[in-house]
Every structure is written in structure tokens, then in C-alpha cells.
Coordinates of C-alpha atoms in Angstrom, one line a residue:
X1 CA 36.3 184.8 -172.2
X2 CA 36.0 181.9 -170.1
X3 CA 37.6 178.7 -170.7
X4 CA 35.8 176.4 -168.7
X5 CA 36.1 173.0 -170.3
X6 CA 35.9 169.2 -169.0
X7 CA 38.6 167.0 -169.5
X8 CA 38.0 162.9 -170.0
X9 CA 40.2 161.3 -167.8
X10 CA 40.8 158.3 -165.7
X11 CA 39.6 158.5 -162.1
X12 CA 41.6 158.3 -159.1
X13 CA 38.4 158.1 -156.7
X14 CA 36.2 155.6 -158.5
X15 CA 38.9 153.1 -159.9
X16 CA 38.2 149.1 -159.5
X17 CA 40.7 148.4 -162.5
X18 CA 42.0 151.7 -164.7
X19 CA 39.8 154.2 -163.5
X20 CA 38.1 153.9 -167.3
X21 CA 34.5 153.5 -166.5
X22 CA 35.1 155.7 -163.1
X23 CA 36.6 158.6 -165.4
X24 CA 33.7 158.1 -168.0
X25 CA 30.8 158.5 -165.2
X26 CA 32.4 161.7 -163.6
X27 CA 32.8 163.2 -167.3
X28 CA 29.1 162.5 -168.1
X29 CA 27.9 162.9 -164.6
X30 CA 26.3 159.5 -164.1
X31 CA 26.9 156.8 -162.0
X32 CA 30.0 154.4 -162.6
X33 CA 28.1 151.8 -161.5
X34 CA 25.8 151.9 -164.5
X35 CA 28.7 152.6 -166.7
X36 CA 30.9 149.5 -165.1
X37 CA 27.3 147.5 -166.4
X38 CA 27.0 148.9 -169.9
X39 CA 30.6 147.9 -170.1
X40 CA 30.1 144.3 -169.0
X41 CA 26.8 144.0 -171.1
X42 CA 29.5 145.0 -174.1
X43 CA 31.5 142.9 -173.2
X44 CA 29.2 139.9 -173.1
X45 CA 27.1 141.0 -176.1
X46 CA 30.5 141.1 -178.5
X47 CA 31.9 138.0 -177.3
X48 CA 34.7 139.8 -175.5
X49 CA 35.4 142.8 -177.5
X50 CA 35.0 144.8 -174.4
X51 CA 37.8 143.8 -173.2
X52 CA 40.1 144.8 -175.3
X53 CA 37.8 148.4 -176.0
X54 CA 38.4 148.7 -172.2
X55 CA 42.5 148.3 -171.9
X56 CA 42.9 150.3 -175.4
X57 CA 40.7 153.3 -173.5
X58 CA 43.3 152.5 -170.5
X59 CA 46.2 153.6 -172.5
X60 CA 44.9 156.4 -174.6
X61 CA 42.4 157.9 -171.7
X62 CA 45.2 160.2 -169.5
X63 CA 45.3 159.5 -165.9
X64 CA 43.3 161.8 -163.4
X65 CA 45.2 164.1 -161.3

């Protein structure tokens, strides 16, 4: 049986703050530039929600290794 899974973590490589947005785009396979501008188009469009989606995701979203 093989038990090839993906983990969602927080990248080491592709890190500008937490490695949140980095971590998300090498678990879906897409650039983390376009998820770093999703994330600020959040971020805008809820009047700063974002943010604190972002730091929450920080804490709960292991590091990479």
C-alpha cells in the first residue's frame, strides 16, 4: 500500500512573512505569487479580515521542514 500523502505546511523557500501563502502554493501547485494576491484582494475586499485569517493560518499551519 502506498502512503504517499501531501502535507500543508509553511514554506521555508517561498516565505516573505510566515511562509502561509508560500506553503499554500507548493501544496496546490500554483504560484505564490497569485496566492500572496488572492490574499491581499481578501484582505481588501473584507475590510481587513485577511489579516487576521493570515496570522491565525500562521499559528495553526506547521512550519516546513
Amino acid at each position: 500500500m502506498n502512503n504517499d500523502y501531501r502535507r500543508l505546511e509553511r514554506s521555508r523557500t517561498q516565505r516573505m512573512i510566515c511562509g502561509v501563502c508560500g506553503g499554500i502554493g507548493e501544496y496546490f501547485n500554483v504560484d505564490p505569487t497569485l496566492i500572496r494576491l488572492a490574499w491581499a484582494l481578501l484582505t481588501v475586499g473584507s475590510i481587513g479580515a485577511g489579516i487576521v485569517v493570515y496570522f491565525i493560518a500562521a499559528i495553526i499551519i506547521p512550519d516546513g521542514e
